[in-house]
């Protein structure tokens, strides 16, 4: 198969097969779903869906200024117990930052965690020095100021820590928030009343100990919880108005991939991908969303007053999504995310689906000056029984630049998954278009701008992008797997634009 990597899982299974089933069994118990189950038995569910505070920014000298403070917080998930959390400003997650295309923004990020971290602006096109990746460390007590101009298309983006080796732990404990970017040039008749018919949904999974604390198993290959949280509440309820409602879905989980749908199998329409609106609404009954990805959907509740429906994940329908050693019970089932109660409509509801949404300026393959290949692999060190996750045979080295790109070049990146598990591949700075999945064009709902793409086992995904506007030979951007435990284990590389 390939170079430098130790022993792949498949090879290892074969090897252990030779030695007999006893060894295979012991290997499986070492690597098996070591996702512990919650020992808390009475976790509070079905609370009303919390809506993160919306920050519109304070105008100062023509710039919009936002303040975020990373702090330790406390929540109650188990009656009578405190759950220690990390958060931006509040006690879990962070405020939603509302910005407009063209805004010059200043974000002051203060770290009061008691330990270093960073804050990265996932999906935003910006100078590398402002990216908030592993190189922009914020020491405890410091404030880091990020300044950039919003060039992104109207869509949903997010922010989260990105310190080497610590991203998964920091996100798991609650550090994550959304951006909503609007484009004043294209006002479409879409639901846009935040918290009423325009609803952010940050979906995560966690494990609760009986004392209320979050169980964060370390040295893990992909933490999957047995409790699903939306905006920081466990399987909450939402009162939807009887009209078209826009949900902005973020898979903010460490490792879980969802297959969203509704309990009555109703059709809904996807209108946006990670980095912009689709050309037209795409009718779906299922929406697969891997970690880091966003999707905006419209759901029609018109005339459905007093009815109820559940947003669920039809996870058992996902083929090939989990090798046995990383599956837990939820992966083999359909489970609830949120219960929706339909109430009366608001004034001036949106009652029609727009026929078209946006025009996408498609980069052509013939414009690409270079194709780069990225091979994703899982290795298994027999001696240490630990997993390695590599890209092109290497793990992340903060002192190594892996790729150097010429400013304004259009390139094709070919991501090859040689591994046994799916890996969501994310590239900083840019938005890309998927050219092919195993040689075929992507499904319609993936035909818009993206910054994260799920690459299934034995799949090759080719994407095209342009590295415009920002060059800095000294400051790299990252590309990595967005399963946070894989990223922390080194499934990440660095590129500079020069
Ligand atoms: Cu969402 Cu490099 O990150
Ligand atoms: Cu990112
Ligand atoms: Cu991965």
Short mmCIF file of C-alpha atoms and ligand atoms in Angstrom, two decimals:
data_model
loop_
_atom_site.label_atom_id
_atom_site.label_comp_id
_atom_site.label_asym_id
_atom_site.label_seq_id
_atom_site.Cartn_x
_atom_site.Cartn_y
_atom_site.Cartn_z
CA UNK A 1 0.00 0.00 0.00
CA UNK A 2 2.11 2.95 1.11
CA UNK A 3 5.31 4.18 2.61
CA UNK A 4 6.45 4.94 6.12
CA UNK A 5 3.30 4.00 7.97
CA UNK A 6 3.50 1.32 10.64
CA UNK A 7 1.00 -1.51 10.37
CA UNK A 8 -2.43 -0.64 9.03
CA UNK A 9 -5.46 -1.82 10.87
CA UNK A 10 -6.44 -4.22 8.11
CA UNK A 11 -2.96 -5.69 8.07
CA UNK A 12 -3.00 -5.91 11.82
CA UNK A 13 -6.32 -7.68 11.86
CA UNK A 14 -4.90 -10.13 9.33
CA UNK A 15 -1.78 -10.62 11.42
CA UNK A 16 -3.72 -11.16 14.59
CA UNK A 17 -5.98 -13.52 12.68
CA UNK A 18 -2.96 -15.71 12.04
CA UNK A 19 -2.19 -15.80 15.73
CA UNK A 20 -5.70 -16.93 16.43
CA UNK A 21 -8.90 -15.51 17.71
CA UNK A 22 -7.67 -14.99 21.25
CA UNK A 23 -5.30 -12.29 20.12
CA UNK A 24 -7.94 -10.84 17.85
CA UNK A 25 -10.29 -10.59 20.80
CA UNK A 26 -7.73 -8.91 22.98
CA UNK A 27 -6.92 -6.52 20.18
CA UNK A 28 -10.56 -5.66 19.80
CA UNK A 29 -10.99 -4.98 23.46
CA UNK A 30 -8.00 -2.67 23.37
CA UNK A 31 -9.23 -0.78 20.38
CA UNK A 32 -12.91 -1.42 20.69
CA UNK A 33 -15.42 1.22 21.46
CA UNK A 34 -13.69 2.57 24.48
CA UNK A 35 -16.31 5.28 24.55
CA UNK A 36 -17.54 4.91 28.09
CA UNK A 37 -21.26 5.16 28.73
CA UNK A 38 -22.68 7.86 30.94
CA UNK A 39 -22.95 6.75 34.54
CA UNK A 40 -25.36 9.61 35.26
CA UNK A 41 -28.81 8.10 35.10
CA UNK A 42 -30.99 11.18 35.36
CA UNK A 43 -29.54 13.67 32.91
CA UNK A 44 -31.99 16.54 32.37
CA UNK A 45 -33.56 16.38 28.91
CA UNK A 46 -36.28 18.14 26.97
CA UNK A 47 -35.51 21.64 28.19
CA UNK A 48 -36.45 24.45 25.79
CA UNK A 49 -33.82 24.91 23.10
CA UNK A 50 -31.39 27.63 24.23
CA UNK A 51 -30.65 30.23 21.56
CA UNK A 52 -27.11 31.62 21.82
CA UNK A 53 -26.98 35.37 22.30
CA UNK A 54 -26.57 37.31 19.05
CA UNK A 55 -23.69 39.79 19.00
CA UNK A 56 -24.02 42.40 16.28
CA UNK A 57 -20.77 44.17 17.16
CA UNK A 58 -20.12 47.69 18.40
CA UNK A 59 -19.30 50.25 15.71
CA UNK A 60 -15.97 51.92 16.47
CA UNK A 61 -14.17 53.97 13.79
CA UNK A 62 -16.04 52.20 11.02
CA UNK A 63 -15.17 48.75 12.36
CA UNK A 64 -17.38 46.27 14.13
CA UNK A 65 -15.91 45.22 17.45
CA UNK A 66 -16.79 41.98 19.25
CA UNK A 67 -15.53 40.79 22.62
CA UNK A 68 -15.13 37.13 23.49
CA UNK A 69 -13.81 35.88 26.81
CA UNK A 70 -12.90 32.23 27.21
CA UNK A 71 -13.70 31.23 30.75
CA UNK A 72 -14.59 28.35 32.99
CA UNK A 73 -18.29 27.92 33.53
CA UNK A 74 -20.75 25.67 35.22
CA UNK A 75 -23.97 24.06 34.05
CA UNK A 76 -26.54 21.75 35.62
CA UNK A 77 -27.16 18.62 33.53
CA UNK A 78 -27.69 16.23 36.43
CA UNK A 79 -30.09 17.43 39.14
CA UNK A 80 -28.25 18.86 42.12
CA UNK A 81 -24.82 18.54 40.46
CA UNK A 82 -22.56 21.07 38.83
CA UNK A 83 -20.91 20.31 35.49
CA UNK A 84 -17.64 22.16 34.93
CA UNK A 85 -17.54 23.60 31.42
CA UNK A 86 -15.51 25.95 29.24
CA UNK A 87 -17.24 28.67 27.27
CA UNK A 88 -17.05 31.98 25.46
CA UNK A 89 -18.69 34.66 27.63
CA UNK A 90 -21.36 32.44 29.23
CA UNK A 91 -21.39 28.91 30.64
CA UNK A 92 -21.45 26.80 27.51
CA UNK A 93 -20.65 27.46 23.84
CA UNK A 94 -20.52 31.12 22.83
CA UNK A 95 -22.51 33.98 21.32
CA UNK A 96 -23.43 33.99 17.64
CA UNK A 97 -21.49 36.70 15.83
CA UNK A 98 -23.58 38.45 13.20
CA UNK A 99 -21.51 40.02 10.42
CA UNK A 100 -22.11 41.35 6.95
CA UNK A 101 -20.05 40.78 3.86
CA UNK A 102 -17.71 43.76 3.57
CA UNK A 103 -17.60 44.45 7.32
CA UNK A 104 -14.24 45.20 8.83
CA UNK A 105 -14.29 43.33 12.10
CA UNK A 106 -12.18 43.36 15.24
CA UNK A 107 -12.60 40.47 17.66
CA UNK A 108 -10.95 40.72 21.05
CA UNK A 109 -10.41 37.25 22.44
CA UNK A 110 -9.47 37.13 26.10
CA UNK A 111 -8.26 33.93 27.68
CA UNK A 112 -9.29 33.36 31.28
CA UNK A 113 -9.15 29.58 31.15
CA UNK A 114 -6.03 29.25 33.28
CA UNK A 115 -4.21 27.56 30.39
CA UNK A 116 -3.21 28.52 26.84
CA UNK A 117 -5.40 28.00 23.83
CA UNK A 118 -6.33 29.68 20.52
CA UNK A 119 -9.52 30.67 18.73
CA UNK A 120 -9.87 29.80 15.07
CA UNK A 121 -12.45 31.22 12.64
CA UNK A 122 -13.53 28.10 10.78
CA UNK A 123 -14.38 28.75 7.13
CA UNK A 124 -13.41 32.41 7.10
CA UNK A 125 -11.15 33.75 4.35
CA UNK A 126 -8.53 35.84 6.14
CA UNK A 127 -4.81 36.55 6.53
CA UNK A 128 -2.95 33.60 8.07
CA UNK A 129 -1.83 35.70 11.04
CA UNK A 130 -5.51 36.20 11.92
CA UNK A 131 -6.57 32.57 11.45
CA UNK A 132 -6.35 31.60 15.10
CA UNK A 133 -4.69 28.28 14.38
CA UNK A 134 -1.99 26.63 16.51
CA UNK A 135 0.44 29.50 15.81
CA UNK A 136 -1.76 32.20 17.34
CA UNK A 137 -1.51 31.03 20.93
CA UNK A 138 -3.30 33.06 23.54
CA UNK A 139 -1.65 32.65 26.92
CA UNK A 140 -3.77 32.66 30.02
CA UNK A 141 -4.68 36.24 30.91
CA UNK A 142 -3.88 37.61 27.44
CA UNK A 143 -6.15 39.18 24.88
CA UNK A 144 -5.57 38.45 21.20
CA UNK A 145 -7.03 40.80 18.67
CA UNK A 146 -8.16 39.36 15.34
CA UNK A 147 -8.84 41.92 12.59
CA UNK A 148 -10.08 41.11 9.14
CA UNK A 149 -12.58 42.05 6.46
CA UNK A 150 -15.45 39.69 5.79
CA UNK A 151 -15.19 38.46 2.20
CA UNK A 152 -17.17 35.25 2.69
CA UNK A 153 -20.54 34.58 1.17
CA UNK A 154 -23.65 34.65 3.33
CA UNK A 155 -23.69 31.39 5.29
CA UNK A 156 -23.02 29.87 8.71
CA UNK A 157 -19.47 29.57 10.01
CA UNK A 158 -18.05 28.81 13.43
CA UNK A 159 -15.22 29.45 15.84
CA UNK A 160 -13.42 27.11 18.22
CA UNK A 161 -10.03 26.56 19.88
CA UNK A 162 -7.19 25.08 17.84
CA UNK A 163 -4.24 24.49 20.14
CA UNK A 164 -2.09 21.52 19.15
CA UNK A 165 -3.16 18.44 21.07
CA UNK A 166 -5.88 20.30 22.96
CA UNK A 167 -8.56 21.08 20.39
CA UNK A 168 -10.72 18.07 21.15
CA UNK A 169 -10.66 18.60 24.89
CA UNK A 170 -11.41 22.32 24.65
CA UNK A 171 -14.27 21.91 22.18
CA UNK A 172 -15.72 18.96 24.10
CA UNK A 173 -15.93 21.02 27.27
CA UNK A 174 -17.94 23.71 25.53
CA UNK A 175 -15.76 26.11 23.56
CA UNK A 176 -17.49 26.72 20.22
CA UNK A 177 -19.74 29.36 18.70
CA UNK A 178 -21.31 30.38 15.41
CA UNK A 179 -20.95 33.18 12.91
CA UNK A 180 -23.86 34.20 10.72
CA UNK A 181 -22.67 36.12 7.70
CA UNK A 182 -25.25 38.03 5.71
CA UNK A 183 -24.81 39.62 2.33
CA UNK A 184 -26.52 43.01 2.08
CA UNK A 185 -26.28 42.72 -1.74
CA UNK A 186 -28.54 39.71 -1.94
CA UNK A 187 -31.62 39.98 0.20
CA UNK A 188 -33.64 36.87 -0.51
CA UNK A 189 -37.01 36.07 0.98
CA UNK A 190 -35.60 33.54 3.44
CA UNK A 191 -36.46 33.19 7.11
CA UNK A 192 -34.03 35.50 8.91
CA UNK A 193 -35.54 36.34 12.30
CA UNK A 194 -32.91 34.93 14.64
CA UNK A 195 -34.42 32.71 17.29
CA UNK A 196 -37.90 32.79 15.70
CA UNK A 197 -37.71 31.39 12.19
CA UNK A 198 -33.91 31.39 11.77
CA UNK A 199 -32.58 28.89 14.27
CA UNK A 200 -28.98 27.96 15.00
CA UNK A 201 -28.49 24.30 15.95
CA UNK A 202 -25.06 23.34 17.32
CA UNK A 203 -25.18 19.57 17.63
CA UNK A 204 -22.76 17.74 19.90
CA UNK A 205 -22.59 14.53 21.89
CA UNK A 206 -21.25 14.07 25.38
CA UNK A 207 -20.85 11.56 28.21
CA UNK A 208 -21.93 12.45 31.76
CA UNK A 209 -20.53 11.02 34.96
CA UNK A 210 -22.84 10.42 37.91
CA UNK A 211 -21.34 13.43 39.71
CA UNK A 212 -22.40 15.63 36.79
CA UNK A 213 -18.93 16.04 35.31
CA UNK A 214 -18.27 15.53 31.64
CA UNK A 215 -16.48 12.31 30.91
CA UNK A 216 -13.65 13.07 28.53
CA UNK A 217 -11.72 9.87 27.84
CA UNK A 218 -8.18 10.78 26.86
CA UNK A 219 -5.99 9.05 24.29
CA UNK A 220 -9.05 8.34 22.21
CA UNK A 221 -9.62 7.73 18.50
CA UNK A 222 -12.91 9.57 18.31
CA UNK A 223 -15.09 10.39 21.27
CA UNK A 224 -18.74 9.60 20.81
CA UNK A 225 -21.17 10.51 23.52
CA UNK A 226 -24.41 8.83 24.44
CA UNK A 227 -26.23 12.13 25.07
CA UNK A 228 -27.01 14.53 22.25
CA UNK A 229 -26.88 18.24 22.99
CA UNK A 230 -28.28 21.04 20.88
CA UNK A 231 -27.00 24.51 21.74
CA UNK A 232 -25.83 23.07 25.05
CA UNK A 233 -29.10 21.38 26.12
CA UNK A 234 -29.71 17.64 26.05
CA UNK A 235 -32.31 16.59 23.40
CA UNK A 236 -34.24 19.84 23.86
CA UNK A 237 -37.65 20.93 22.61
CA UNK A 238 -38.29 23.77 20.20
CA UNK A 239 -41.51 25.64 19.53
CA UNK A 240 -41.55 26.26 15.80
CA UNK A 241 -43.89 28.75 14.14
CA UNK A 242 -46.26 27.22 11.57
CA UNK A 243 -44.32 28.42 8.51
CA UNK A 244 -40.99 27.89 6.80
CA UNK A 245 -38.23 27.71 9.40
CA UNK A 246 -34.55 27.87 8.60
CA UNK A 247 -32.26 25.69 10.68
CA UNK A 248 -28.54 26.39 10.60
CA UNK A 249 -27.02 23.03 11.48
CA UNK A 250 -23.46 22.74 12.73
CA UNK A 251 -22.00 19.36 13.53
CA UNK A 252 -19.86 20.58 16.40
CA UNK A 253 -19.20 17.08 17.72
CA UNK A 254 -15.74 15.68 18.25
CA UNK A 255 -16.20 12.56 16.11
CA UNK A 256 -19.82 11.68 15.45
CA UNK A 257 -21.21 11.85 11.92
CA UNK A 258 -24.98 12.39 11.72
CA UNK A 259 -27.62 11.39 9.20
CA UNK A 260 -30.30 13.98 9.92
CA UNK A 261 -33.94 13.56 9.06
CA UNK A 262 -37.35 13.97 10.65
CA UNK A 263 -39.29 11.32 12.54
CA UNK A 264 -42.15 11.51 10.01
CA UNK A 265 -39.71 11.23 7.10
CA UNK A 266 -40.83 14.58 5.76
CA UNK A 267 -39.01 16.28 2.95
CA UNK A 268 -36.97 19.39 3.70
CA UNK A 269 -34.74 21.57 1.55
CA UNK A 270 -31.06 22.29 1.95
CA UNK A 271 -30.32 25.88 0.93
CA UNK A 272 -26.70 26.38 1.99
CA UNK A 273 -23.48 24.44 2.37
CA UNK A 274 -20.50 25.40 4.57
CA UNK A 275 -19.60 28.54 2.66
CA UNK A 276 -22.61 29.84 0.80
CA UNK A 277 -26.06 29.35 -0.64
CA UNK A 278 -26.69 26.57 -3.11
CA UNK A 279 -27.89 27.50 -6.59
CA UNK A 280 -31.36 26.31 -5.70
CA UNK A 281 -33.01 24.52 -2.78
CA UNK A 282 -32.30 20.78 -2.81
CA UNK A 283 -35.06 18.46 -1.60
CA UNK A 284 -33.87 15.84 0.88
CA UNK A 285 -35.16 13.43 3.46
CA UNK A 286 -31.71 12.66 4.84
CA UNK A 287 -28.71 14.90 5.37
CA UNK A 288 -25.34 13.44 6.22
CA UNK A 289 -23.20 15.92 8.11
CA UNK A 290 -19.70 15.19 9.36
CA UNK A 291 -17.81 17.04 12.05
CA UNK A 292 -17.11 20.66 11.23
CA UNK A 293 -19.64 20.79 8.38
CA UNK A 294 -22.63 23.13 8.31
CA UNK A 295 -25.87 23.01 6.37
CA UNK A 296 -28.81 25.37 6.28
CA UNK A 297 -32.16 23.75 5.71
CA UNK A 298 -35.73 25.02 5.30
CA UNK A 299 -38.51 23.02 6.90
CA UNK A 300 -42.14 23.80 6.14
CA UNK A 301 -44.40 23.74 9.20
CA UNK A 302 -47.23 25.67 7.49
CA UNK A 303 -50.69 24.57 8.65
CA UNK A 304 -49.23 22.10 11.17
CA UNK A 305 -50.21 23.93 14.37
CA UNK A 306 -50.30 21.68 17.45
CA UNK A 307 -48.46 18.86 15.71
CA UNK A 308 -45.11 17.55 16.81
CA UNK A 309 -42.16 16.05 15.01
CA UNK A 310 -38.64 15.05 16.01
CA UNK A 311 -35.34 15.90 14.41
CA UNK A 312 -33.48 12.60 14.50
CA UNK A 313 -30.32 10.98 13.21
CA UNK A 314 -30.93 7.88 11.08
CA UNK A 315 -27.46 6.70 11.93
CA UNK A 316 -28.06 3.02 11.28
CA UNK A 317 -28.63 3.88 7.61
CA UNK A 318 -25.10 5.22 7.20
CA UNK A 319 -23.14 2.57 5.37
CA UNK A 320 -19.54 1.98 6.09
CA UNK A 321 -19.41 4.85 8.52
CA UNK A 322 -17.92 3.09 11.48
CA UNK A 323 -15.55 0.22 11.74
CA UNK A 324 -16.67 -2.09 14.52
CA UNK A 325 -14.07 -0.82 16.97
CA UNK A 326 -15.42 2.71 16.82
CA UNK A 327 -19.15 2.15 16.80
CA UNK A 328 -21.32 2.60 19.80
CA UNK A 329 -24.97 1.77 20.28
CA UNK A 330 -26.22 5.04 18.84
CA UNK A 331 -24.43 4.36 15.55
CA UNK A 332 -26.60 1.33 15.01
CA UNK A 333 -29.86 3.12 15.73
CA UNK A 334 -32.08 6.08 15.00
CA UNK A 335 -31.89 8.55 17.84
CA UNK A 336 -33.52 11.85 18.81
CA UNK A 337 -31.83 15.20 18.45
CA UNK A 338 -34.69 17.59 19.24
CA UNK A 339 -38.48 17.58 19.57
CA UNK A 340 -40.33 20.26 17.63
CA UNK A 341 -43.78 21.48 18.71
CA UNK A 342 -45.51 23.51 16.06
CA UNK A 343 -47.14 26.72 17.35
CA UNK A 344 -49.02 29.46 15.56
CA UNK A 345 -47.32 31.37 12.79
CA UNK A 346 -45.58 34.70 13.33
CA UNK A 347 -46.64 37.85 11.48
CA UNK A 348 -45.44 37.97 7.85
CA UNK A 349 -44.23 34.40 7.70
CA UNK A 350 -42.21 33.08 4.80
CA UNK A 351 -44.58 30.67 3.07
CA UNK A 352 -42.85 29.93 -0.21
CA UNK A 353 -39.64 28.29 -1.20
CA UNK A 354 -37.44 30.46 -3.43
CA UNK A 355 -36.89 28.95 -6.89
CA UNK A 356 -33.26 30.00 -7.06
CA UNK A 357 -30.80 31.12 -4.43
CA UNK A 358 -27.39 32.10 -5.75
CA UNK A 359 -25.17 31.86 -8.73
CA UNK A 360 -21.94 30.00 -8.10
CA UNK A 361 -18.89 31.11 -10.01
CA UNK A 362 -17.59 27.63 -10.80
CA UNK A 363 -13.85 27.19 -11.13
CA UNK A 364 -13.01 24.97 -14.10
CA UNK A 365 -10.59 22.05 -13.92
CA UNK A 366 -8.76 23.54 -16.89
CA UNK A 367 -7.95 26.62 -14.78
CA UNK A 368 -6.04 24.57 -12.21
CA UNK A 369 -2.27 24.96 -12.39
CA UNK A 370 -1.50 22.16 -9.97
CA UNK A 371 -2.95 19.00 -8.43
CA UNK A 372 -1.83 17.95 -4.97
CA UNK A 373 -2.60 14.59 -3.40
CA UNK A 374 -3.27 13.93 0.26
CA UNK A 375 -3.37 10.35 1.41
CA UNK A 376 -5.14 9.74 4.69
CA UNK A 377 -4.00 6.71 6.63
CA UNK A 378 -4.42 5.08 9.97
CA UNK A 379 -1.52 3.17 11.33
CA UNK A 380 -1.29 1.00 14.33
CA UNK A 381 1.88 0.71 16.36
CA UNK A 382 1.89 -2.86 17.55
CA UNK A 383 4.31 -2.24 20.38
CA UNK A 384 2.46 0.62 21.96
CA UNK A 385 -1.05 -0.40 20.90
CA UNK A 386 -1.64 3.19 19.90
CA UNK A 387 -3.16 4.49 16.71
CA UNK A 388 -1.45 6.90 14.39
CA UNK A 389 -3.27 9.11 11.94
CA UNK A 390 -1.23 10.46 9.08
CA UNK A 391 -1.50 12.55 5.94
CA UNK A 392 0.97 11.50 3.23
CA UNK A 393 2.66 9.30 5.81
CA UNK A 394 3.41 12.08 8.24
CA UNK A 395 1.94 13.46 11.41
CA UNK A 396 1.73 17.19 12.06
CA UNK A 397 4.96 19.01 12.82
CA UNK A 398 4.43 22.64 13.73
CA UNK A 399 7.95 23.40 12.46
CA UNK A 400 7.39 21.85 9.02
CA UNK A 401 5.62 23.52 6.10
CA UNK A 402 4.07 20.78 3.99
CA UNK A 403 2.80 22.74 1.00
CA UNK A 404 3.74 26.06 -0.57
CA UNK A 405 1.14 27.66 -2.79
CA UNK A 406 1.48 30.62 -5.12
CA UNK A 407 -0.94 33.45 -4.42
CA UNK A 408 -4.00 33.42 -6.68
CA UNK A 409 -3.31 29.93 -8.01
CA UNK A 410 -6.22 27.68 -8.70
CA UNK A 411 -5.44 24.16 -7.55
CA UNK A 412 -7.05 20.75 -7.37
CA UNK A 413 -6.62 18.90 -4.10
CA UNK A 414 -7.16 15.17 -4.28
CA UNK A 415 -7.89 13.55 -0.93
CA UNK A 416 -7.46 9.79 -0.86
CA UNK A 417 -8.77 7.83 2.08
CA UNK A 418 -6.74 4.64 2.46
CA UNK A 419 -8.09 4.09 5.91
CA UNK A 420 -10.86 2.05 7.47
CA UNK A 421 -12.79 4.95 8.85
CA UNK A 422 -14.24 8.09 7.32
CA UNK A 423 -12.25 11.30 7.70
CA UNK A 424 -13.75 14.78 7.23
CA UNK A 425 -11.03 16.80 5.48
CA UNK A 426 -10.93 20.53 6.24
CA UNK A 427 -8.85 23.28 4.64
CA UNK A 428 -8.37 26.65 6.30
CA UNK A 429 -8.63 30.03 4.56
CA UNK A 430 -10.49 29.01 1.44
CA UNK A 431 -13.80 27.57 0.29
CA UNK A 432 -13.68 24.85 -2.34
CA UNK A 433 -16.01 23.11 -4.76
CA UNK A 434 -16.14 19.32 -4.89
CA UNK A 435 -15.30 18.11 -8.39
CA UNK A 436 -15.72 14.39 -7.89
CA UNK A 437 -16.33 11.68 -5.35
CA UNK A 438 -14.70 8.51 -6.68
CA UNK A 439 -14.90 9.96 -10.16
CA UNK A 440 -18.54 11.01 -10.08
CA UNK A 441 -19.93 14.49 -9.50
CA UNK A 442 -21.02 15.12 -5.90
CA UNK A 443 -24.67 14.97 -4.88
CA UNK A 444 -26.57 18.19 -5.53
CA UNK A 445 -26.59 19.23 -1.89
CA UNK A 446 -22.78 19.18 -1.91
CA UNK A 447 -22.49 21.25 -5.09
CA UNK A 448 -21.89 24.55 -3.26
CA UNK A 449 -18.94 26.12 -1.45
CA UNK A 450 -17.42 23.94 1.23
CA UNK A 451 -14.49 23.99 3.61
CA UNK A 452 -14.92 20.48 5.01
CA UNK A 453 -15.69 17.32 3.08
CA UNK A 454 -16.29 13.82 4.36
CA UNK A 455 -14.00 11.31 2.67
CA UNK A 456 -15.28 7.79 3.12
CA UNK A 457 -13.05 4.69 3.41
CA UNK A 458 -11.53 3.82 -0.02
CA UNK A 459 -12.89 7.03 -1.45
CA UNK A 460 -11.04 9.72 -3.39
CA UNK A 461 -12.52 13.20 -3.34
CA UNK A 462 -11.20 15.92 -5.65
CA UNK A 463 -11.85 19.57 -4.84
CA UNK A 464 -10.93 22.80 -6.62
CA UNK A 465 -10.15 26.16 -5.04
CA UNK A 466 -8.30 29.41 -5.46
CA UNK A 467 -5.85 30.74 -2.89
CA UNK A 468 -6.56 34.44 -3.32
CA UNK A 469 -5.85 37.74 -1.59
CA UNK A 470 -3.67 36.77 1.36
CA UNK A 471 -0.03 35.72 1.22
CA UNK A 472 2.43 35.37 4.09
CA UNK A 473 5.54 33.21 3.74
CA UNK A 474 5.94 32.95 7.51
CA UNK A 475 2.48 32.14 8.70
CA UNK A 476 0.91 28.84 7.70
CA UNK A 477 -2.69 27.75 7.45
CA UNK A 478 -3.77 24.23 8.41
CA UNK A 479 -5.45 21.36 6.60
CA UNK A 480 -6.62 18.45 8.69
CA UNK A 481 -9.13 15.80 9.58
CA UNK A 482 -11.97 17.38 11.56
CA UNK A 483 -12.42 14.39 13.83
CA UNK A 484 -10.87 16.33 16.65
CA UNK A 485 -9.05 13.37 18.19
CA UNK A 486 -7.42 12.64 14.81
CA UNK A 487 -6.40 16.25 14.39
CA UNK A 488 -4.90 16.23 17.88
CA UNK A 489 -3.13 12.95 17.09
CA UNK A 490 -1.42 14.67 14.15
CA UNK A 491 -3.69 14.16 11.14
CA UNK A 492 -2.92 17.72 10.12
CA UNK A 493 -0.51 19.59 7.87
CA UNK A 494 0.46 23.17 7.10
CA UNK A 495 0.50 25.27 3.95
CA UNK A 496 1.73 28.75 3.20
CA UNK A 497 0.53 31.01 0.44
CA UNK A 498 3.37 33.11 -1.00
CU1 LIG B 1 -12.68 23.82 12.52
CU2 LIG B 1 -8.75 23.75 11.67
O1 LIG B 1 -10.74 23.79 12.13
CU1 LIG B 2 -10.87 25.82 10.07
CU1 LIG B 3 -9.91 11.44 10.84
#
